[in-house]
Amino acid sequence: MEQARRSLLRWLLGGGFSASIISFLYPAFRFMSPPEVPEASINEVSAGKVQDLKQNQGRIVKFGNLPVLLVHTSAGEWRAFSAVCTHLNCTVQFRESSSQIWCACHNGLYNLNGQVVSGPPPRPLDEYAVHIRGDEVVVSRRA
Amino acid sequence: MKRALAVLVFTTSVSAADTCVECHSVLDGNLQAPAKAFSNDVHSRFGLSCADCHGGDRTASDPEQSMSRAKGFVGKIPRTAIPERCGHCHSDAAFMQKHKPRQRVDQLAQYRTSVHGKRLAAGDTAVATCIDCHSVHDIRETRDPLSPVHPLRLPETCARCHADAGHMAKYKLPTDQFAGYRKSVHWEALAQRGDLSAPSCASCHGNHGAQPPDVASVAAVCGTCHVMMEDLYKGSPHAPVFASMGAAGCVVCHGNHEIKRPGIGMLAGPNAVCSQCHDSDSAGGKAAAEMARQIGSLDKAIQKSDQVLAVAQQSGMEVSEALLRQREAKEALVKAAVAVHAFQPAAVQKPVQEGLAITTETFRAGVSALNERRFRRIGLGVSLTAILITMLGLWLAIRAIDGRKHDRETA
Amino acid sequence: MTETPQTLAWFEERLGLASMRKFLAHKTVPVHAGTMWYYFGGITLFLFVIQVLTGTLLLLYYRPSPGEAYESVQFIMTRVQFGWLVRSVHSWSANLMILSAFIHMFSVVFLRAFRRPRELTWLSGIALLGLALGFGFSGYLLPWNTVSYFATKVGTDMAAAVPGVGHYIARFLRGGNDVGGATLTRFFGFHVAVLPGLTTLLLLAHLALVQKHGISAPRWAEEEYERKRMPLPQMPFFPNFFLRELMAWYAALGVLGSLAALFPWELGIKADPFAPAPAGIRPEWYFLAPFYTLKLIPSHVWVFEGELVGLLGFGLLALWWVALPFWAVDRKGIERTRWVTGAGVLLIAYLTTFSALGYWR
């Protein structure tokens, strides 16, 4: 009777203890192995090749989860701005005919410095930094 | 900076003698009120005083002198003469340039073209003049929130007359505009969200040259902000039809003052505006029903994703990326609603398909978040079971060991 | 279970484990009505070990700069396998550890375990509580979300209100004049290096003192058994009390796992130093009582600034509480029993009431 009780005890303790230890160590080891996408934050994004965007053209690029408007000005400069309109959050676009940034929702207009020219937007667009690496256009956050 | 200094010097040197305000502030009632209010008036900052409008001599302390007809004193200015009196300075470009060079000087000219101006010229003193909107003796700048013509206060200023049935009876004009406007999305944007760019009376009717827009130009007026709608409407079948009917464009479906938030209910259902002209089996009626169905399907898909993501988020799952994607789906819905103004189902279909692609993605993300939640709870169950078994084992071991000791002690 | 395995014998010869074994075999724990309170020191220690382990794991992915901190925590919560578990356990265990430390401290007060010769144990324990609060304060900023940014601002503002040296203290804490990237780096350094180092030293001292003096029994228990002419029953620490402690630790693990799985710690919104402070900003719950007290104090008390009066009050209260073992006994060596009990009850009442008020107001 004692023997039976003792071996039940051993089973419970040993079994439970090992099972619980495994249930702690398993997640820890999985945690330590690097996930599929090893990098965390989005600090810069490749926005295509230089040849893809002619002068006086603009394109929307995904930066993390938010849209960014990349503009190649007629003077040959590269600029990038947050494409989220500061009025009611619609996505803005580049208007070639007037070389301005326009929001279709309520006719807000920004110039190529991101500043509001006319319409309802209350604040300018946040600017992003653009670097050319070889023939690749790279958009990153401003420092 | 220099201008401010000049005004300061000018003000202190001139306002040194202002017997009008000095005397009238110690009188009673109606004679005292203007003097007390004047310190809030923008004109006082520029060193102007009562005499600049009412005439007289502000340096003389003897009432015979300060209020003498010889010195130009006119007393209370008759209503029909008010616009000219204000315009004496405000239409003088050279004069205004000395104080506020950027201020417009065409208000009087515009006023004369307005309904108010024309009726006043014909002798009707019940219409609005400068002081009825801008107040008098305590005139503030438009950007001052206490000014009656500040964007937030303008509608109630217009409503003082235009919502008064007794006052408007002889003009045979409706008086429900203000009440309707207060129920509109524009008022909601202005008053509740504080968006001062939202339209109020003057945005569509003009301010000094106030007139209701022509029937033919309503779409252009709305199109000042709602550009895409105007473009699509102008190219749609409705534009020439409404023009020939003399119907006022956007107002036909959306109303003019009580503009509510639009929805599928305008296309289909008991309160639909389309069915007011189109029979349900006509081409127009079928187009309306199809557009309603399309938009409805995207709206439902968005709501389905929203629900599953909300449940996932509530139980602590990380779904911020999917929620941001939902933003794009909602944008697609907005684009679809805009496309309605082409009145062709094909135009609406494109943004709806884009939106549905996004909602499929976000719904999947929500479902996988819920699956992950289930996995976590099962995992928790497994480890809790292991923990409870261990605790049971420990408890039994404790009892055994305590018992043994007890046996040893009592033995 | 009685044979000594060969490996154990190998270590015994080289490490001299025999003396430790003997000590452990003789260590006992008094058995009386208040014995359950003895578990809380061990629970606090256990939770601290959990913090070290989960914290080390988090270190593999966390990045202490304003541009990356929030994103790295988001990465841990969403992309790293079981990241949600490690991070949520770390956050929950931090709160439970501080709660357990407070319970441990109050149980020491009510069981009078601070009595001579255990005054140094009390002092080192209070210092450890301070370090735990420091861990909480520095760790709270690390996820760099709105709540943590503004709570740090409020907290360092309070430090700045200390007369004379307040400005320097605040600058030292913030790494500059405002809460920013410099603060984050500095707090990270405190949280993973400075505080753990200090805590380890103090913890070793605290534990060594506990071993040296043994577990104290309250006077009423001693007197009760004296009257019965019986020795105060003792339980062997190993294995009896230890097995019970193990049960308590397993229970704590179960609670932690459930909290982490059912109420995972939130990410919040990334901190934006230029955005206005959201309404209702408040610090973590363990700072709520002084925070709410300061809110209640009028801006001026007689000629002095209200905040100053508040901080002075806290300082005096802290000093008085730390000096407990010294004023708990009068010059004749008689215990001021009622004073001590009263002080303990009042402090608990103050802390719970004002924390609750601070939370719901």
mmCIF file of C-alpha atoms in Angstrom, chain B residues 53-341:
data_model
loop_
_atom_site.group_PDB
_atom_site.id
_atom_site.type_symbol
_atom_site.label_atom_id
_atom_site.label_comp_id
_atom_site.label_asym_id
_atom_site.label_seq_id
_atom_site.Cartn_x
_atom_site.Cartn_y
_atom_site.Cartn_z
ATOM 1 C CA CYS B 53 -18.073 107.882 -37.408
ATOM 2 C CA HIS B 54 -20.507 110.247 -35.681
ATOM 3 C CA GLY B 55 -18.643 113.464 -36.369
ATOM 4 C CA GLY B 56 -17.971 116.167 -33.763
ATOM 5 C CA ASP B 57 -14.857 117.139 -31.845
ATOM 6 C CA ARG B 58 -13.315 114.602 -29.535
ATOM 7 C CA THR B 59 -10.930 117.110 -27.956
ATOM 8 C CA ALA B 60 -13.609 119.479 -26.672
ATOM 9 C CA SER B 61 -14.977 118.927 -23.180
ATOM 10 C CA ASP B 62 -17.924 121.250 -23.667
ATOM 11 C CA PRO B 63 -20.827 119.236 -25.154
ATOM 12 C CA GLU B 64 -21.856 122.254 -27.197
ATOM 13 C CA GLN B 65 -18.495 122.067 -28.913
ATOM 14 C CA SER B 66 -17.911 118.330 -29.027
ATOM 15 C CA MET B 67 -21.358 117.582 -30.426
ATOM 16 C CA SER B 68 -21.812 120.629 -32.607
ATOM 17 C CA ARG B 69 -23.315 120.347 -36.057
ATOM 18 C CA ALA B 70 -20.724 122.789 -37.252
ATOM 19 C CA LYS B 71 -18.038 120.282 -36.399
ATOM 20 C CA GLY B 72 -19.875 117.606 -38.383
ATOM 21 C CA PHE B 73 -21.764 115.839 -35.599
ATOM 22 C CA VAL B 74 -24.643 113.744 -36.985
ATOM 23 C CA GLY B 75 -25.802 111.904 -33.867
ATOM 24 C CA LYS B 76 -27.415 108.552 -34.605
ATOM 25 C CA ILE B 77 -26.615 107.545 -38.166
ATOM 26 C CA PRO B 78 -29.749 106.606 -40.169
ATOM 27 C CA ARG B 79 -29.735 102.948 -41.274
ATOM 28 C CA THR B 80 -29.800 103.779 -44.973
ATOM 29 C CA ALA B 81 -26.578 105.760 -44.528
ATOM 30 C CA ILE B 82 -24.639 103.122 -42.577
ATOM 31 C CA PRO B 83 -22.915 101.314 -45.505
ATOM 32 C CA GLU B 84 -21.643 104.595 -46.942
ATOM 33 C CA ARG B 85 -20.420 105.671 -43.519
ATOM 34 C CA CYS B 86 -18.392 102.478 -43.021
ATOM 35 C CA GLY B 87 -17.339 102.517 -46.654
ATOM 36 C CA HIS B 88 -15.944 106.027 -46.211
ATOM 37 C CA CYS B 89 -12.827 104.369 -44.760
ATOM 38 C CA HIS B 90 -13.227 100.729 -45.696
ATOM 39 C CA SER B 91 -13.512 101.397 -49.444
ATOM 40 C CA ASP B 92 -10.621 103.849 -49.420
ATOM 41 C CA ALA B 93 -7.653 101.722 -50.522
ATOM 42 C CA ALA B 94 -5.092 104.446 -49.778
ATOM 43 C CA PHE B 95 -6.477 104.913 -46.262
ATOM 44 C CA MET B 96 -6.765 101.197 -45.435
ATOM 45 C CA GLN B 97 -3.224 100.644 -46.647
ATOM 46 C CA LYS B 98 -1.982 102.821 -43.767
ATOM 47 C CA HIS B 99 -3.571 100.495 -41.165
ATOM 48 C CA LYS B 100 -4.195 97.094 -42.720
ATOM 49 C CA PRO B 101 -2.771 96.910 -46.230
ATOM 50 C CA ARG B 102 -3.983 93.354 -46.864
ATOM 51 C CA GLN B 103 -7.612 94.020 -46.018
ATOM 52 C CA ARG B 104 -10.025 94.054 -48.924
ATOM 53 C CA VAL B 105 -11.716 97.323 -49.882
ATOM 54 C CA ASP B 106 -14.530 95.985 -52.059
ATOM 55 C CA GLN B 107 -17.047 95.203 -49.321
ATOM 56 C CA LEU B 108 -19.254 98.213 -50.084
ATOM 57 C CA ALA B 109 -19.201 97.542 -53.826
ATOM 58 C CA GLN B 110 -20.135 93.920 -53.186
ATOM 59 C CA TYR B 111 -22.827 94.893 -50.700
ATOM 60 C CA ARG B 112 -24.490 97.095 -53.278
ATOM 61 C CA THR B 113 -24.900 94.055 -55.583
ATOM 62 C CA SER B 114 -26.443 91.934 -52.853
ATOM 63 C CA VAL B 115 -30.154 91.539 -52.093
ATOM 64 C CA HIS B 116 -29.606 93.371 -48.806
ATOM 65 C CA GLY B 117 -27.835 96.250 -50.545
ATOM 66 C CA LYS B 118 -30.409 96.643 -53.299
ATOM 67 C CA ARG B 119 -33.343 96.677 -50.894
ATOM 68 C CA LEU B 120 -31.644 99.122 -48.586
ATOM 69 C CA ALA B 121 -31.028 101.444 -51.511
ATOM 70 C CA ALA B 122 -34.797 101.200 -52.239
ATOM 71 C CA GLY B 123 -35.510 102.352 -48.699
ATOM 72 C CA ASP B 124 -36.156 99.045 -46.840
ATOM 73 C CA THR B 125 -34.513 99.465 -43.441
ATOM 74 C CA ALA B 126 -35.425 95.986 -42.249
ATOM 75 C CA VAL B 127 -32.592 94.368 -44.222
ATOM 76 C CA ALA B 128 -29.106 93.739 -42.908
ATOM 77 C CA THR B 129 -26.544 96.519 -42.910
ATOM 78 C CA CYS B 130 -22.922 96.433 -41.753
ATOM 79 C CA ILE B 131 -23.737 96.786 -38.075
ATOM 80 C CA ASP B 132 -26.335 93.989 -38.058
ATOM 81 C CA CYS B 133 -23.673 91.388 -38.805
ATOM 82 C CA HIS B 134 -20.510 92.986 -37.491
ATOM 83 C CA SER B 135 -22.118 94.520 -34.420
ATOM 84 C CA VAL B 136 -21.517 98.170 -33.560
ATOM 85 C CA HIS B 137 -19.308 99.907 -30.979
ATOM 86 C CA ASP B 138 -17.654 96.561 -30.120
ATOM 87 C CA ILE B 139 -16.684 95.398 -33.588
ATOM 88 C CA ARG B 140 -14.172 92.562 -33.412
ATOM 89 C CA GLU B 141 -11.977 91.013 -36.064
ATOM 90 C CA THR B 142 -13.488 88.038 -37.905
ATOM 91 C CA ARG B 143 -10.925 85.682 -36.422
ATOM 92 C CA ASP B 144 -11.929 86.693 -32.878
ATOM 93 C CA PRO B 145 -14.204 83.911 -31.554
ATOM 94 C CA LEU B 146 -16.469 86.538 -29.975
ATOM 95 C CA SER B 147 -17.131 88.252 -33.287
ATOM 96 C CA PRO B 148 -20.657 87.588 -34.646
ATOM 97 C CA VAL B 149 -19.075 86.784 -38.014
ATOM 98 C CA HIS B 150 -16.524 84.294 -36.707
ATOM 99 C CA PRO B 151 -17.103 81.033 -38.617
ATOM 100 C CA LEU B 152 -18.548 79.363 -35.528
ATOM 101 C CA ARG B 153 -21.016 82.182 -34.854
ATOM 102 C CA LEU B 154 -21.885 83.227 -38.396
ATOM 103 C CA PRO B 155 -24.886 80.897 -38.868
ATOM 104 C CA GLU B 156 -26.667 82.173 -35.786
ATOM 105 C CA THR B 157 -25.969 85.760 -36.849
ATOM 106 C CA CYS B 158 -27.641 85.172 -40.229
ATOM 107 C CA ALA B 159 -30.407 83.283 -38.424
ATOM 108 C CA ARG B 160 -31.262 86.337 -36.306
ATOM 109 C CA CYS B 161 -33.311 87.542 -39.264
ATOM 110 C CA HIS B 162 -33.526 84.578 -41.565
ATOM 111 C CA ALA B 163 -34.962 82.211 -38.960
ATOM 112 C CA ASP B 164 -37.440 84.795 -37.674
ATOM 113 C CA ALA B 165 -40.774 84.003 -39.364
ATOM 114 C CA GLY B 166 -42.257 87.336 -38.382
ATOM 115 C CA HIS B 167 -39.351 89.275 -39.840
ATOM 116 C CA MET B 168 -39.165 87.314 -43.094
ATOM 117 C CA ALA B 169 -42.923 87.114 -43.706
ATOM 118 C CA LYS B 170 -43.051 90.145 -46.009
ATOM 119 C CA TYR B 171 -40.223 88.765 -48.159
ATOM 120 C CA LYS B 172 -41.988 85.411 -48.528
ATOM 121 C CA LEU B 173 -38.726 83.559 -47.806
ATOM 122 C CA PRO B 174 -38.503 80.296 -45.896
ATOM 123 C CA THR B 175 -37.067 80.407 -42.377
ATOM 124 C CA ASP B 176 -35.979 76.830 -41.883
ATOM 125 C CA GLN B 177 -32.445 77.169 -43.249
ATOM 126 C CA PHE B 178 -30.699 77.565 -39.899
ATOM 127 C CA ALA B 179 -32.603 74.697 -38.302
ATOM 128 C CA GLY B 180 -31.764 72.509 -41.298
ATOM 129 C CA TYR B 181 -28.134 73.586 -41.360
ATOM 130 C CA ARG B 182 -27.757 72.690 -37.692
ATOM 131 C CA LYS B 183 -28.635 69.086 -38.588
ATOM 132 C CA SER B 184 -26.120 68.962 -41.427
ATOM 133 C CA VAL B 185 -22.691 67.331 -41.683
ATOM 134 C CA HIS B 186 -21.155 70.724 -42.391
ATOM 135 C CA TRP B 187 -22.324 72.113 -39.054
ATOM 136 C CA GLU B 188 -21.110 68.932 -37.363
ATOM 137 C CA ALA B 189 -17.663 69.425 -38.887
ATOM 138 C CA LEU B 190 -17.617 73.090 -37.932
ATOM 139 C CA ALA B 191 -19.050 73.044 -34.444
ATOM 140 C CA GLN B 192 -18.185 69.590 -33.131
ATOM 141 C CA ARG B 193 -14.903 68.798 -34.864
ATOM 142 C CA GLY B 194 -13.756 72.421 -34.887
ATOM 143 C CA ASP B 195 -12.904 72.261 -38.584
ATOM 144 C CA LEU B 196 -13.046 75.946 -39.442
ATOM 145 C CA SER B 197 -12.678 75.122 -43.124
ATOM 146 C CA ALA B 198 -16.166 73.597 -43.136
ATOM 147 C CA PRO B 199 -18.760 75.701 -44.985
ATOM 148 C CA SER B 200 -21.248 77.982 -43.271
ATOM 149 C CA CYS B 201 -23.689 80.485 -44.803
ATOM 150 C CA ALA B 202 -21.082 82.796 -46.305
ATOM 151 C CA SER B 203 -19.086 79.952 -47.870
ATOM 152 C CA CYS B 204 -21.844 79.265 -50.403
ATOM 153 C CA HIS B 205 -23.835 82.523 -50.402
ATOM 154 C CA GLY B 206 -20.954 84.977 -50.242
ATOM 155 C CA ASN B 207 -20.768 87.469 -47.375
ATOM 156 C CA HIS B 208 -21.013 91.077 -48.508
ATOM 157 C CA GLY B 209 -22.418 90.248 -51.932
ATOM 158 C CA ALA B 210 -24.779 87.695 -50.411
ATOM 159 C CA GLN B 211 -27.132 86.018 -52.825
ATOM 160 C CA PRO B 212 -28.300 82.463 -53.172
ATOM 161 C CA PRO B 213 -26.302 80.764 -55.952
ATOM 162 C CA ASP B 214 -27.980 80.446 -59.356
ATOM 163 C CA VAL B 215 -29.565 77.104 -60.051
ATOM 164 C CA ALA B 216 -27.055 76.594 -62.846
ATOM 165 C CA SER B 217 -24.063 77.264 -60.618
ATOM 166 C CA VAL B 218 -24.919 75.134 -57.577
ATOM 167 C CA ALA B 219 -22.629 72.297 -58.670
ATOM 168 C CA ALA B 220 -19.787 74.773 -59.083
ATOM 169 C CA VAL B 221 -20.375 76.136 -55.588
ATOM 170 C CA CYS B 222 -20.369 72.669 -54.001
ATOM 171 C CA GLY B 223 -17.461 71.782 -56.273
ATOM 172 C CA THR B 224 -15.268 74.377 -54.568
ATOM 173 C CA CYS B 225 -14.476 71.617 -52.082
ATOM 174 C CA HIS B 226 -16.132 68.536 -53.553
ATOM 175 C CA VAL B 227 -14.129 68.662 -56.794
ATOM 176 C CA MET B 228 -14.397 65.002 -57.757
ATOM 177 C CA MET B 229 -18.159 64.947 -57.352
ATOM 178 C CA GLU B 230 -18.561 68.033 -59.520
ATOM 179 C CA ASP B 231 -16.317 66.585 -62.270
ATOM 180 C CA LEU B 232 -18.150 63.287 -62.350
ATOM 181 C CA TYR B 233 -21.549 64.963 -62.188
ATOM 182 C CA LYS B 234 -20.743 67.288 -65.084
ATOM 183 C CA GLY B 235 -19.891 64.261 -67.265
ATOM 184 C CA SER B 236 -22.903 62.243 -66.075
ATOM 185 C CA PRO B 237 -26.337 61.923 -67.694
ATOM 186 C CA HIS B 238 -27.910 63.960 -64.904
ATOM 187 C CA ALA B 239 -26.133 67.232 -65.679
ATOM 188 C CA PRO B 240 -27.826 68.118 -68.993
ATOM 189 C CA VAL B 241 -31.163 66.725 -67.777
ATOM 190 C CA PHE B 242 -31.196 68.782 -64.577
ATOM 191 C CA ALA B 243 -30.008 71.843 -66.485
ATOM 192 C CA SER B 244 -32.897 71.580 -68.924
ATOM 193 C CA MET B 245 -35.321 71.029 -66.021
ATOM 194 C CA GLY B 246 -33.987 74.055 -64.213
ATOM 195 C CA ALA B 247 -33.199 71.737 -61.296
ATOM 196 C CA ALA B 248 -30.418 72.859 -58.978
ATOM 197 C CA GLY B 249 -27.763 70.142 -59.453
ATOM 198 C CA CYS B 250 -26.457 68.750 -56.180
ATOM 199 C CA VAL B 251 -29.374 70.194 -54.220
ATOM 200 C CA VAL B 252 -31.844 67.883 -55.988
ATOM 201 C CA CYS B 253 -30.500 64.844 -54.133
ATOM 202 C CA HIS B 254 -28.580 66.280 -51.205
ATOM 203 C CA GLY B 255 -30.640 69.281 -50.183
ATOM 204 C CA ASN B 256 -29.100 72.697 -49.628
ATOM 205 C CA HIS B 257 -29.004 73.468 -45.919
ATOM 206 C CA GLU B 258 -29.888 70.211 -44.216
ATOM 207 C CA ILE B 259 -27.191 68.173 -45.955
ATOM 208 C CA LYS B 260 -27.062 64.863 -44.151
ATOM 209 C CA ARG B 261 -24.365 62.223 -44.249
ATOM 210 C CA PRO B 262 -25.002 60.300 -47.501
ATOM 211 C CA GLY B 263 -25.438 56.522 -47.489
ATOM 212 C CA ILE B 264 -26.867 53.582 -49.371
ATOM 213 C CA GLY B 265 -30.291 54.708 -48.169
ATOM 214 C CA MET B 266 -30.142 57.439 -50.793
ATOM 215 C CA LEU B 267 -29.772 54.883 -53.588
ATOM 216 C CA ALA B 268 -32.198 52.182 -52.490
ATOM 217 C CA GLY B 269 -34.808 51.638 -49.837
ATOM 218 C CA PRO B 270 -37.887 53.554 -48.644
ATOM 219 C CA ASN B 271 -36.162 56.957 -48.443
ATOM 220 C CA ALA B 272 -34.189 56.643 -51.678
ATOM 221 C CA VAL B 273 -33.872 59.826 -53.745
ATOM 222 C CA CYS B 274 -33.393 57.929 -57.021
ATOM 223 C CA SER B 275 -36.865 56.411 -56.830
ATOM 224 C CA GLN B 276 -38.385 59.898 -56.696
ATOM 225 C CA CYS B 277 -37.800 60.090 -60.467
ATOM 226 C CA HIS B 278 -36.828 56.620 -61.614
ATOM 227 C CA ASP B 279 -39.172 53.621 -61.618
ATOM 228 C CA SER B 280 -37.555 50.514 -60.193
ATOM 229 C CA ASP B 281 -37.675 48.656 -63.525
ATOM 230 C CA SER B 282 -36.280 51.582 -65.543
ATOM 231 C CA ALA B 283 -32.630 51.764 -66.600
ATOM 232 C CA GLY B 284 -31.999 54.433 -63.992
ATOM 233 C CA GLY B 285 -33.767 52.474 -61.271
ATOM 234 C CA LYS B 286 -31.780 49.336 -62.080
ATOM 235 C CA ALA B 287 -28.501 51.305 -62.104
ATOM 236 C CA ALA B 288 -29.338 52.732 -58.678
ATOM 237 C CA ALA B 289 -30.138 49.290 -57.303
ATOM 238 C CA GLU B 290 -26.918 47.836 -58.723
ATOM 239 C CA MET B 291 -24.773 50.631 -57.265
ATOM 240 C CA ALA B 292 -26.493 50.197 -53.909
ATOM 241 C CA ARG B 293 -25.825 46.484 -53.999
ATOM 242 C CA GLN B 294 -22.148 46.977 -54.837
ATOM 243 C CA ILE B 295 -21.517 49.521 -52.120
ATOM 244 C CA GLY B 296 -23.577 47.499 -49.675
ATOM 245 C CA SER B 297 -21.439 44.439 -50.290
ATOM 246 C CA LEU B 298 -18.227 46.356 -49.579
ATOM 247 C CA ASP B 299 -19.748 47.984 -46.502
ATOM 248 C CA LYS B 300 -20.794 44.591 -45.131
ATOM 249 C CA ALA B 301 -17.363 43.107 -45.853
ATOM 250 C CA ILE B 302 -15.710 45.970 -43.992
ATOM 251 C CA GLN B 303 -18.028 45.530 -41.025
ATOM 252 C CA LYS B 304 -17.369 41.782 -40.936
ATOM 253 C CA SER B 305 -13.626 42.377 -40.835
ATOM 254 C CA ASP B 306 -14.055 45.168 -38.267
ATOM 255 C CA GLN B 307 -15.985 42.816 -36.001
ATOM 256 C CA VAL B 308 -13.516 39.968 -36.101
ATOM 257 C CA LEU B 309 -10.594 42.359 -35.631
ATOM 258 C CA ALA B 310 -12.361 44.043 -32.706
ATOM 259 C CA VAL B 311 -12.856 40.696 -30.963
ATOM 260 C CA ALA B 312 -9.224 39.801 -31.593
ATOM 261 C CA GLN B 313 -8.021 43.155 -30.309
ATOM 262 C CA GLN B 314 -10.266 43.040 -27.238
ATOM 263 C CA SER B 315 -8.770 39.733 -26.188
ATOM 264 C CA GLY B 316 -5.318 41.275 -26.455
ATOM 265 C CA MET B 317 -4.187 40.041 -29.842
ATOM 266 C CA GLU B 318 -1.914 42.298 -31.906
ATOM 267 C CA VAL B 319 -3.804 43.285 -35.039
ATOM 268 C CA SER B 320 -2.577 46.848 -35.614
ATOM 269 C CA GLU B 321 -1.327 46.089 -39.138
ATOM 270 C CA ALA B 322 -4.678 44.665 -40.201
ATOM 271 C CA LEU B 323 -6.462 47.646 -38.644
ATOM 272 C CA LEU B 324 -4.324 50.002 -40.725
ATOM 273 C CA ARG B 325 -5.181 47.982 -43.818
ATOM 274 C CA GLN B 326 -8.856 48.428 -42.925
ATOM 275 C CA ARG B 327 -8.228 52.158 -43.310
ATOM 276 C CA GLU B 328 -7.457 51.531 -46.970
ATOM 277 C CA ALA B 329 -10.615 49.456 -47.323
ATOM 278 C CA LYS B 330 -12.609 52.381 -45.910
ATOM 279 C CA GLU B 331 -10.895 54.675 -48.388
ATOM 280 C CA ALA B 332 -12.029 52.364 -51.176
ATOM 281 C CA LEU B 333 -15.575 52.681 -49.829
ATOM 282 C CA VAL B 334 -15.271 56.474 -49.943
ATOM 283 C CA LYS B 335 -14.000 56.257 -53.529
ATOM 284 C CA ALA B 336 -16.954 54.034 -54.434
ATOM 285 C CA ALA B 337 -19.372 56.563 -52.932
ATOM 286 C CA VAL B 338 -17.707 59.326 -54.948
ATOM 287 C CA ALA B 339 -17.957 57.196 -58.112
ATOM 288 C CA VAL B 340 -21.753 57.117 -57.652
ATOM 289 C CA HIS B 341 -21.818 60.648 -59.090
#
